[in-house]
Amino acid sequence: MCDILLVSVQPNLDILGLKGIHQFLREKSYDSVLLYLPVYLSYINNSKQHIKDFLIKECPPVVGISLTSEDFETAEHFTKLVREVLPNSFVIWGGIEPTTEPERCAKVADFVCLGEGEYTLLDFLNIVKNGGGKYELEKVNNLAYFSDDGEFHKNPLNPLLTDLDSLPPLRQIPERSYVDVGNKIESVEIKHLMRYKRYRGQVYKIMTSRGCPYGCAYCCNRFLRNLYGKWPIRQRSVEHVMKELELAMKEGPPILYVDIIDDCFFASDMEYIKEFCEQYKKRIGLPFIAKTTAREVSDERMSLLVDAGMTWANMGLQSGSDRTCLEIYKRPTKSETFIKAAKIISKYPVGVYYDIILDNPFETREDLLNTATTLANTPGPFMPLFFSLRFYPGTELRKKAIEEKIIDDNYLKYEDI
């Protein structure tokens, strides 16, 4: 019997957060088992006997499920399966969907975890290990739940993690990790990474930090800042990052690119960037991609990063309308700042793609023309990436859209995604 089963219901193996929690709990001497369900939705109404057998074999007293809003249906279905097979096990949901909509999620799960989950799950398992019951578990920080009398509760939050080096570097294939391939559960191997990760596992995604310097109205970072009262950038040491990348190069498929998926890697201070570039060039040597906003772009940063191997940069425009960015998106970047940054980037031998949000019902024809004008004035070559605006749970823009009756509160909750 394992101590906890952690389950990803996302349709790929590109998850980072849950894998990190799995390794953290194992480092704390708990027998955590990680299960990926990348194809579960494709046969959701078929027999799940192989999964039932796996649950019976592992018999976890705690099952943790990580999900986004798109994964709600799958998580709900899997939770029902767990209750059928393991009626005495506790089910905890975590991730951005339970964090932003805890009451909705607590109607399905026994508990939901708000925000960062490492120490919440550690405290939870300590209580279970020592024979504690539901009453003791209800006191754990970061948890939300319905009590027996039907009242909804949200507990205080643990402080934000500041020492990210206290967490283990992620592994390509952690111990006790498994994947559902549709008719059986297999131990994760390189072949599974090549099948179920994007780009056949040859683009390695890594986060060097938590937090974001901005709080755009369409993004969960604004919600998290309101939840905690702050949401600062907390950075791993360069050595910690290098160790993870070196492990990834040894353990997984051949890596062609490293994708640094921090919300704004360019926001790192100059001393950090200098050290990162020196160590990355010496020890890793692979081309990499990094994200920025216009306010962080400078010749000094570009020169260092390009020399270290940055071959693609990603910068958000979102809208070429200052009204849209400042008033609707609460994004403190004007079009002239974007064009200035784009001119700096254009001087360097890198590919660049700029994010643009379309289908915004709050924009006028003039706003759309301003975006077209901004793009026309942007030095090329560049790749525009167009996204359709979605009103995700917990975002300020969603509340505005509901208030103005552009959407109703069921948006994204009951549609087929």
Short mmCIF file of C-alpha atoms in Angstrom, two decimals:
data_model
loop_
_atom_site.label_atom_id
_atom_site.label_comp_id
_atom_site.label_asym_id
_atom_site.label_seq_id
_atom_site.Cartn_x
_atom_site.Cartn_y
_atom_site.Cartn_z
CA MET A 1 0.00 0.00 0.00
CA CYS A 2 1.38 3.42 -0.96
CA ASP A 3 0.92 6.56 1.13
CA ILE A 4 -0.59 8.75 -1.59
CA LEU A 5 -1.50 8.51 -5.25
CA LEU A 6 -1.02 11.74 -7.22
CA VAL A 7 -2.95 11.86 -10.49
CA SER A 8 -2.61 14.10 -13.53
CA VAL A 9 -5.72 14.14 -15.71
CA GLN A 10 -4.16 16.40 -18.33
CA PRO A 11 -3.82 15.03 -21.89
CA ASN A 12 -0.02 15.03 -21.90
CA LEU A 13 2.99 14.44 -19.67
CA ASP A 14 4.20 18.05 -19.65
CA ILE A 15 3.11 18.74 -16.09
CA LEU A 16 5.61 20.28 -13.66
CA GLY A 17 3.80 21.16 -10.43
CA LEU A 18 2.41 17.74 -9.56
CA LYS A 19 5.65 16.03 -10.47
CA GLY A 20 7.46 18.38 -8.13
CA ILE A 21 5.08 17.60 -5.26
CA HIS A 22 5.55 13.87 -5.93
CA GLN A 23 9.32 14.17 -5.66
CA PHE A 24 9.04 16.41 -2.60
CA LEU A 25 6.88 13.87 -0.74
CA ARG A 26 9.20 11.01 -1.67
CA GLU A 27 12.14 13.02 -0.38
CA LYS A 28 10.19 13.34 2.89
CA SER A 29 10.05 9.50 3.06
CA TYR A 30 6.47 9.08 1.90
CA ASP A 31 5.70 6.44 -0.72
CA SER A 32 4.12 8.75 -3.28
CA VAL A 33 2.94 7.23 -6.56
CA LEU A 34 2.45 9.41 -9.65
CA LEU A 35 -0.10 8.39 -12.29
CA TYR A 36 -0.56 10.14 -15.63
CA LEU A 37 -3.89 9.75 -17.46
CA PRO A 38 -3.21 11.33 -20.88
CA VAL A 39 -5.81 9.27 -22.80
CA TYR A 40 -8.46 8.88 -20.10
CA LEU A 41 -10.93 11.26 -21.73
CA SER A 42 -10.81 9.37 -25.03
CA TYR A 43 -12.36 6.28 -23.43
CA ILE A 44 -14.15 7.86 -20.50
CA ASN A 45 -17.26 5.70 -20.90
CA ASN A 46 -15.42 2.41 -21.43
CA SER A 47 -14.32 -0.17 -18.90
CA LYS A 48 -11.63 0.99 -16.50
CA GLN A 49 -10.80 -2.39 -15.02
CA HIS A 50 -7.05 -1.92 -15.46
CA ILE A 51 -7.24 1.33 -13.47
CA LYS A 52 -9.42 -0.28 -10.81
CA ASP A 53 -6.88 -3.08 -10.47
CA PHE A 54 -4.10 -0.50 -10.11
CA LEU A 55 -6.03 1.35 -7.39
CA ILE A 56 -6.69 -1.89 -5.52
CA LYS A 57 -3.04 -2.88 -5.75
CA GLU A 58 -1.68 0.46 -4.49
CA CYS A 59 -4.61 1.07 -2.11
CA PRO A 60 -3.70 4.71 -1.31
CA PRO A 61 -5.43 6.26 1.72
CA VAL A 62 -5.08 9.64 -0.04
CA VAL A 63 -5.61 10.45 -3.73
CA GLY A 64 -4.53 13.88 -4.99
CA ILE A 65 -5.76 15.07 -8.39
CA SER A 66 -4.31 18.08 -10.21
CA LEU A 67 -6.48 19.93 -12.72
CA THR A 68 -7.19 23.07 -14.70
CA SER A 69 -10.67 24.25 -15.67
CA GLU A 70 -10.51 22.21 -18.89
CA ASP A 71 -9.89 19.04 -16.87
CA PHE A 72 -12.91 19.28 -14.57
CA GLU A 73 -14.98 16.60 -16.31
CA THR A 74 -12.12 14.12 -16.33
CA ALA A 75 -11.24 14.80 -12.69
CA GLU A 76 -14.87 14.42 -11.65
CA HIS A 77 -15.19 11.11 -13.48
CA PHE A 78 -11.94 9.77 -12.02
CA THR A 79 -13.00 10.83 -8.52
CA LYS A 80 -16.19 8.79 -8.87
CA LEU A 81 -14.05 5.81 -9.92
CA VAL A 82 -11.84 6.23 -6.85
CA ARG A 83 -14.89 6.37 -4.56
CA GLU A 84 -16.21 3.16 -6.14
CA VAL A 85 -12.96 1.27 -5.60
CA LEU A 86 -11.58 2.99 -2.48
CA PRO A 87 -14.57 4.33 -0.54
CA ASN A 88 -12.49 5.07 2.57
CA SER A 89 -9.76 7.08 0.82
CA PHE A 90 -9.62 10.86 0.98
CA VAL A 91 -9.67 12.69 -2.37
CA ILE A 92 -7.93 16.08 -2.60
CA TRP A 93 -8.07 18.30 -5.68
CA GLY A 94 -5.34 20.87 -6.34
CA GLY A 95 -4.15 23.14 -9.11
CA ILE A 96 -5.40 26.41 -10.53
CA GLU A 97 -9.04 25.31 -10.98
CA PRO A 98 -9.55 24.26 -7.33
CA THR A 99 -7.63 27.36 -6.22
CA THR A 100 -9.87 29.74 -8.17
CA GLU A 101 -13.16 27.83 -7.69
CA PRO A 102 -12.78 25.94 -4.41
CA GLU A 103 -16.48 25.78 -3.57
CA ARG A 104 -17.40 24.23 -6.90
CA CYS A 105 -14.57 21.69 -6.64
CA ALA A 106 -15.27 20.83 -2.99
CA LYS A 107 -18.70 19.61 -4.06
CA VAL A 108 -16.86 16.73 -5.78
CA ALA A 109 -13.65 16.21 -3.76
CA ASP A 110 -13.37 15.74 0.02
CA PHE A 111 -10.89 18.61 0.18
CA VAL A 112 -9.39 21.13 -2.21
CA CYS A 113 -5.96 22.68 -1.84
CA LEU A 114 -5.63 26.42 -2.41
CA GLY A 115 -2.36 27.75 -3.79
CA GLU A 116 0.95 26.02 -3.14
CA GLY A 117 0.47 22.44 -2.03
CA GLU A 118 3.78 20.95 -0.91
CA TYR A 119 3.48 21.52 2.82
CA THR A 120 -0.28 21.16 2.86
CA LEU A 121 0.00 17.61 1.56
CA LEU A 122 2.93 16.90 3.86
CA ASP A 123 0.88 17.98 6.90
CA PHE A 124 -2.11 16.02 5.61
CA LEU A 125 -0.07 12.81 5.24
CA ASN A 126 1.50 13.26 8.69
CA ILE A 127 -1.98 13.29 10.21
CA VAL A 128 -3.13 10.25 8.20
CA LYS A 129 0.05 8.37 9.14
CA ASN A 130 -0.55 9.05 12.83
CA GLY A 131 -4.13 7.82 12.66
CA GLY A 132 -5.84 11.22 12.64
CA GLY A 133 -9.37 11.49 11.29
CA LYS A 134 -11.41 13.98 9.30
CA TYR A 135 -11.64 16.45 12.19
CA GLU A 136 -7.85 16.76 12.44
CA LEU A 137 -7.49 16.97 8.66
CA GLU A 138 -9.95 19.86 8.51
CA LYS A 139 -7.43 21.98 10.43
CA VAL A 140 -4.68 21.75 7.78
CA ASN A 141 -3.71 25.08 6.21
CA ASN A 142 -4.63 25.83 2.57
CA LEU A 143 -7.53 23.36 2.60
CA ALA A 144 -11.13 24.18 1.72
CA TYR A 145 -14.03 21.79 2.28
CA PHE A 146 -17.68 21.36 3.18
CA SER A 147 -18.26 20.34 6.78
CA ASP A 148 -20.78 17.69 7.73
CA ASP A 149 -23.43 20.37 8.29
CA GLY A 150 -22.97 21.61 4.71
CA GLU A 151 -21.06 24.79 5.57
CA PHE A 152 -18.16 25.74 3.29
CA HIS A 153 -14.81 26.45 4.99
CA LYS A 154 -11.51 27.91 3.79
CA ASN A 155 -8.50 27.54 6.08
CA PRO A 156 -5.63 30.03 6.49
CA LEU A 157 -2.76 29.80 4.02
CA ASN A 158 0.78 28.66 4.66
CA PRO A 159 3.38 31.35 3.88
CA LEU A 160 4.59 31.39 0.31
CA LEU A 161 7.61 29.19 -0.34
CA THR A 162 10.66 31.41 -0.66
CA ASP A 163 13.51 28.88 -0.66
CA LEU A 164 12.80 27.02 -3.89
CA ASP A 165 16.16 25.26 -3.60
CA SER A 166 14.66 23.31 -0.69
CA LEU A 167 12.59 21.44 -3.30
CA PRO A 168 14.22 18.66 -5.33
CA PRO A 169 15.12 19.32 -8.98
CA LEU A 170 12.55 17.71 -11.27
CA ARG A 171 13.32 14.40 -12.93
CA GLN A 172 12.29 13.28 -16.38
CA ILE A 173 11.20 9.93 -14.98
CA PRO A 174 10.68 10.06 -11.21
CA GLU A 175 10.58 6.91 -9.12
CA ARG A 176 7.18 5.23 -8.91
CA SER A 177 5.68 7.09 -11.87
CA TYR A 178 3.17 5.37 -14.15
CA VAL A 179 1.10 6.13 -17.24
CA ASP A 180 -2.26 4.82 -18.43
CA VAL A 181 -1.85 3.85 -22.11
CA GLY A 182 -5.53 3.02 -22.60
CA ASN A 183 -5.70 -0.65 -21.69
CA LYS A 184 -3.03 -1.04 -19.03
CA ILE A 185 -0.86 0.92 -16.60
CA GLU A 186 2.86 0.97 -17.41
CA SER A 187 5.90 2.34 -15.60
CA VAL A 188 7.00 5.55 -17.29
CA GLU A 189 9.86 5.06 -19.73
CA ILE A 190 11.50 7.20 -22.39
CA LYS A 191 9.09 5.82 -25.00
CA HIS A 192 6.16 7.28 -23.05
CA LEU A 193 7.80 10.70 -22.90
CA MET A 194 8.26 10.58 -26.67
CA ARG A 195 4.64 9.58 -27.17
CA TYR A 196 2.78 11.73 -24.65
CA LYS A 197 4.93 14.87 -24.30
CA ARG A 198 4.78 17.69 -26.81
CA TYR A 199 7.40 17.61 -29.57
CA ARG A 200 8.15 13.96 -28.76
CA GLY A 201 9.73 15.06 -25.50
CA GLN A 202 12.57 16.84 -27.27
CA VAL A 203 11.67 20.29 -25.93
CA TYR A 204 12.34 20.36 -22.20
CA LYS A 205 10.18 22.77 -20.22
CA ILE A 206 11.61 24.23 -17.04
CA MET A 207 10.59 26.90 -14.52
CA THR A 208 13.34 28.80 -12.74
CA SER A 209 10.97 30.82 -10.56
CA ARG A 210 7.48 31.23 -9.12
CA GLY A 211 5.49 34.42 -9.29
CA CYS A 212 5.08 37.20 -11.83
CA PRO A 213 5.85 40.93 -11.79
CA TYR A 214 2.46 41.64 -13.37
CA GLY A 215 -1.19 40.99 -12.62
CA CYS A 216 -3.05 41.11 -15.93
CA ALA A 217 -6.83 40.99 -15.67
CA TYR A 218 -7.11 37.88 -17.87
CA CYS A 219 -4.48 35.91 -15.93
CA CYS A 220 -4.53 33.83 -12.74
CA ASN A 221 -1.48 35.70 -11.40
CA ARG A 222 -3.75 38.57 -10.42
CA PHE A 223 -5.97 36.14 -8.51
CA LEU A 224 -2.98 34.58 -6.74
CA ARG A 225 -1.69 38.01 -5.74
CA ASN A 226 -5.07 38.80 -4.21
CA LEU A 227 -5.23 35.37 -2.54
CA TYR A 228 -1.86 35.72 -0.80
CA GLY A 229 -1.73 39.51 -0.58
CA LYS A 230 1.47 39.35 -2.61
CA TRP A 231 2.86 37.27 -5.45
CA PRO A 232 6.55 38.14 -5.76
CA ILE A 233 9.05 36.42 -8.01
CA ARG A 234 10.89 33.76 -6.04
CA GLN A 235 13.83 32.33 -7.92
CA ARG A 236 15.74 29.07 -7.76
CA SER A 237 19.50 29.36 -7.64
CA VAL A 238 21.33 28.97 -10.93
CA GLU A 239 23.03 25.84 -9.58
CA HIS A 240 19.66 24.26 -8.78
CA VAL A 241 18.44 24.97 -12.32
CA MET A 242 21.62 23.59 -13.90
CA LYS A 243 21.34 20.36 -11.92
CA GLU A 244 17.83 19.79 -13.24
CA LEU A 245 18.88 20.45 -16.83
CA GLU A 246 21.87 18.13 -16.51
CA LEU A 247 19.61 15.39 -15.14
CA ALA A 248 17.14 15.94 -17.97
CA MET A 249 19.84 15.56 -20.59
CA LYS A 250 20.91 12.24 -19.07
CA GLU A 251 17.51 10.68 -18.36
CA GLY A 252 15.11 11.52 -21.15
CA PRO A 253 14.85 11.62 -24.93
CA PRO A 254 17.47 13.68 -26.80
CA ILE A 255 16.71 17.33 -26.02
CA LEU A 256 16.77 19.75 -28.94
CA TYR A 257 15.49 22.82 -27.09
CA VAL A 258 15.05 24.09 -23.56
CA ASP A 259 11.87 26.11 -23.01
CA ILE A 260 12.09 28.41 -19.97
CA ILE A 261 8.41 28.85 -19.17
CA ASP A 262 8.67 31.45 -16.39
CA ASP A 263 6.05 34.14 -16.99
CA CYS A 264 8.85 36.65 -17.48
CA PHE A 265 12.37 35.23 -17.32
CA PHE A 266 13.79 38.58 -18.49
CA ALA A 267 12.56 40.08 -15.19
CA SER A 268 15.41 38.30 -13.39
CA ASP A 269 17.97 40.75 -12.07
CA MET A 270 21.14 41.28 -14.08
CA GLU A 271 23.43 39.41 -11.68
CA TYR A 272 21.18 36.35 -11.96
CA ILE A 273 21.09 36.55 -15.76
CA LYS A 274 24.87 36.91 -15.94
CA GLU A 275 25.41 33.86 -13.75
CA PHE A 276 22.74 31.87 -15.59
CA CYS A 277 24.25 32.65 -19.00
CA GLU A 278 27.77 31.78 -17.88
CA GLN A 279 26.76 28.43 -16.37
CA TYR A 280 24.26 27.53 -19.12
CA LYS A 281 26.78 28.13 -21.89
CA LYS A 282 29.42 26.08 -20.07
CA ARG A 283 27.29 23.16 -18.84
CA ILE A 284 24.21 22.86 -21.06
CA GLY A 285 24.92 24.43 -24.44
CA LEU A 286 21.49 23.79 -25.96
CA PRO A 287 19.38 26.43 -27.75
CA PHE A 288 16.67 27.82 -25.51
CA ILE A 289 13.50 29.91 -25.53
CA ALA A 290 12.66 32.59 -22.95
CA LYS A 291 9.69 34.86 -22.27
CA THR A 292 9.62 38.56 -21.60
CA THR A 293 7.46 41.65 -21.59
CA ALA A 294 8.44 44.84 -23.36
CA ARG A 295 9.52 46.65 -20.19
CA GLU A 296 12.27 44.10 -19.44
CA VAL A 297 13.95 44.08 -22.86
CA SER A 298 17.39 45.69 -23.05
CA ASP A 299 20.52 45.37 -25.16
CA GLU A 300 22.44 44.08 -22.15
CA ARG A 301 19.95 41.28 -21.47
CA MET A 302 19.61 40.36 -25.14
CA SER A 303 23.37 40.28 -25.69
CA LEU A 304 23.99 37.97 -22.72
CA LEU A 305 21.10 35.62 -23.44
CA VAL A 306 21.79 35.30 -27.16
CA ASP A 307 25.45 34.57 -26.47
CA ALA A 308 24.38 31.83 -24.02
CA GLY A 309 22.16 30.13 -26.62
CA MET A 310 18.77 31.89 -26.72
CA THR A 311 17.50 31.38 -30.25
CA TRP A 312 13.82 32.24 -29.69
CA ALA A 313 12.20 34.93 -27.60
CA ASN A 314 8.52 35.27 -26.74
CA MET A 315 7.01 38.65 -25.89
CA GLY A 316 3.39 39.54 -25.30
CA LEU A 317 1.75 42.39 -27.18
CA GLN A 318 -1.79 41.14 -26.44
CA SER A 319 -3.25 44.31 -27.95
CA GLY A 320 -1.80 47.26 -29.83
CA SER A 321 -4.45 49.45 -28.22
CA ASP A 322 -3.22 51.34 -25.17
CA ARG A 323 -6.81 51.58 -23.96
CA THR A 324 -7.19 47.80 -24.06
CA CYS A 325 -3.86 47.09 -22.36
CA LEU A 326 -4.12 49.71 -19.63
CA GLU A 327 -7.84 49.82 -18.89
CA ILE A 328 -9.16 46.35 -19.81
CA TYR A 329 -6.17 44.04 -19.37
CA LYS A 330 -4.57 46.11 -16.55
CA ARG A 331 -1.29 45.49 -18.34
CA PRO A 332 1.12 48.41 -17.84
CA THR A 333 2.70 48.39 -21.30
CA LYS A 334 1.93 50.84 -24.09
CA SER A 335 2.34 50.09 -27.79
CA GLU A 336 5.28 52.48 -28.08
CA THR A 337 7.10 50.51 -25.36
CA PHE A 338 6.40 47.29 -27.25
CA ILE A 339 7.74 48.66 -30.54
CA LYS A 340 10.86 50.00 -28.81
CA ALA A 341 11.51 46.54 -27.33
CA ALA A 342 10.82 44.84 -30.67
CA LYS A 343 13.41 47.08 -32.33
CA ILE A 344 16.00 45.97 -29.79
CA ILE A 345 15.14 42.29 -30.32
CA SER A 346 15.32 42.71 -34.12
CA LYS A 347 19.01 43.58 -33.87
CA TYR A 348 19.86 40.06 -32.68
CA PRO A 349 19.93 36.70 -34.55
CA VAL A 350 16.89 35.23 -32.78
CA GLY A 351 13.45 34.13 -33.84
CA VAL A 352 10.68 35.92 -32.02
CA TYR A 353 6.98 35.38 -31.60
CA TYR A 354 4.56 37.94 -30.27
CA ASP A 355 1.33 37.01 -28.48
CA ILE A 356 -1.87 38.75 -29.59
CA ILE A 357 -5.30 38.22 -28.03
CA LEU A 358 -8.29 38.28 -30.39
CA ASP A 359 -12.07 37.94 -29.90
CA ASN A 360 -12.20 40.48 -27.10
CA PRO A 361 -15.82 41.72 -26.83
CA PHE A 362 -14.65 44.81 -24.91
CA GLU A 363 -12.57 46.07 -27.83
CA THR A 364 -13.85 48.57 -30.37
CA ARG A 365 -13.08 48.79 -34.06
CA GLU A 366 -10.57 51.51 -33.21
CA ASP A 367 -8.79 49.17 -30.76
CA LEU A 368 -8.50 46.51 -33.47
CA LEU A 369 -7.12 49.04 -35.96
CA ASN A 370 -4.56 50.14 -33.36
CA THR A 371 -3.38 46.54 -33.02
CA ALA A 372 -3.04 46.24 -36.80
CA THR A 373 -1.10 49.51 -36.89
CA THR A 374 1.21 48.40 -34.09
CA LEU A 375 1.98 45.14 -35.87
CA ALA A 376 2.58 47.00 -39.13
CA ASN A 377 5.13 49.18 -37.34
CA THR A 378 6.84 46.23 -35.64
CA PRO A 379 10.19 45.37 -37.24
CA GLY A 380 10.33 41.93 -38.80
CA PRO A 381 10.73 39.16 -39.25
CA PHE A 382 8.51 37.89 -36.45
CA MET A 383 5.85 35.26 -35.87
CA PRO A 384 2.49 36.45 -34.54
CA LEU A 385 0.72 33.99 -32.24
CA PHE A 386 -3.00 34.65 -32.09
CA PHE A 387 -5.12 33.53 -29.16
CA SER A 388 -8.85 33.78 -28.59
CA LEU A 389 -9.70 35.50 -25.31
CA ARG A 390 -11.10 33.10 -22.73
CA PHE A 391 -12.63 34.17 -19.45
CA TYR A 392 -11.01 31.77 -17.03
CA PRO A 393 -12.36 31.25 -13.50
CA GLY A 394 -10.90 33.57 -10.89
CA THR A 395 -9.82 36.25 -13.35
CA GLU A 396 -10.90 39.85 -13.00
CA LEU A 397 -11.90 39.96 -16.66
CA ARG A 398 -14.30 37.07 -16.16
CA LYS A 399 -16.07 38.97 -13.39
CA LYS A 400 -16.37 41.99 -15.66
CA ALA A 401 -17.78 39.85 -18.48
CA ILE A 402 -20.37 38.31 -16.14
CA GLU A 403 -21.36 41.70 -14.74
CA GLU A 404 -21.87 43.07 -18.25
CA LYS A 405 -23.78 39.92 -19.26
CA ILE A 406 -21.32 39.00 -22.00
CA ILE A 407 -21.11 35.51 -20.51
CA ASP A 408 -22.95 33.72 -17.74
CA ASP A 409 -21.41 32.00 -14.74
CA ASN A 410 -21.51 28.61 -16.47
CA TYR A 411 -19.01 29.69 -19.14
CA LEU A 412 -16.25 27.06 -19.48
CA LYS A 413 -17.93 24.87 -16.88
CA TYR A 414 -20.36 22.76 -18.81
CA GLU A 415 -19.32 23.11 -22.45
CA ASP A 416 -17.48 20.34 -24.23
CA ILE A 417 -13.81 21.25 -24.23
#
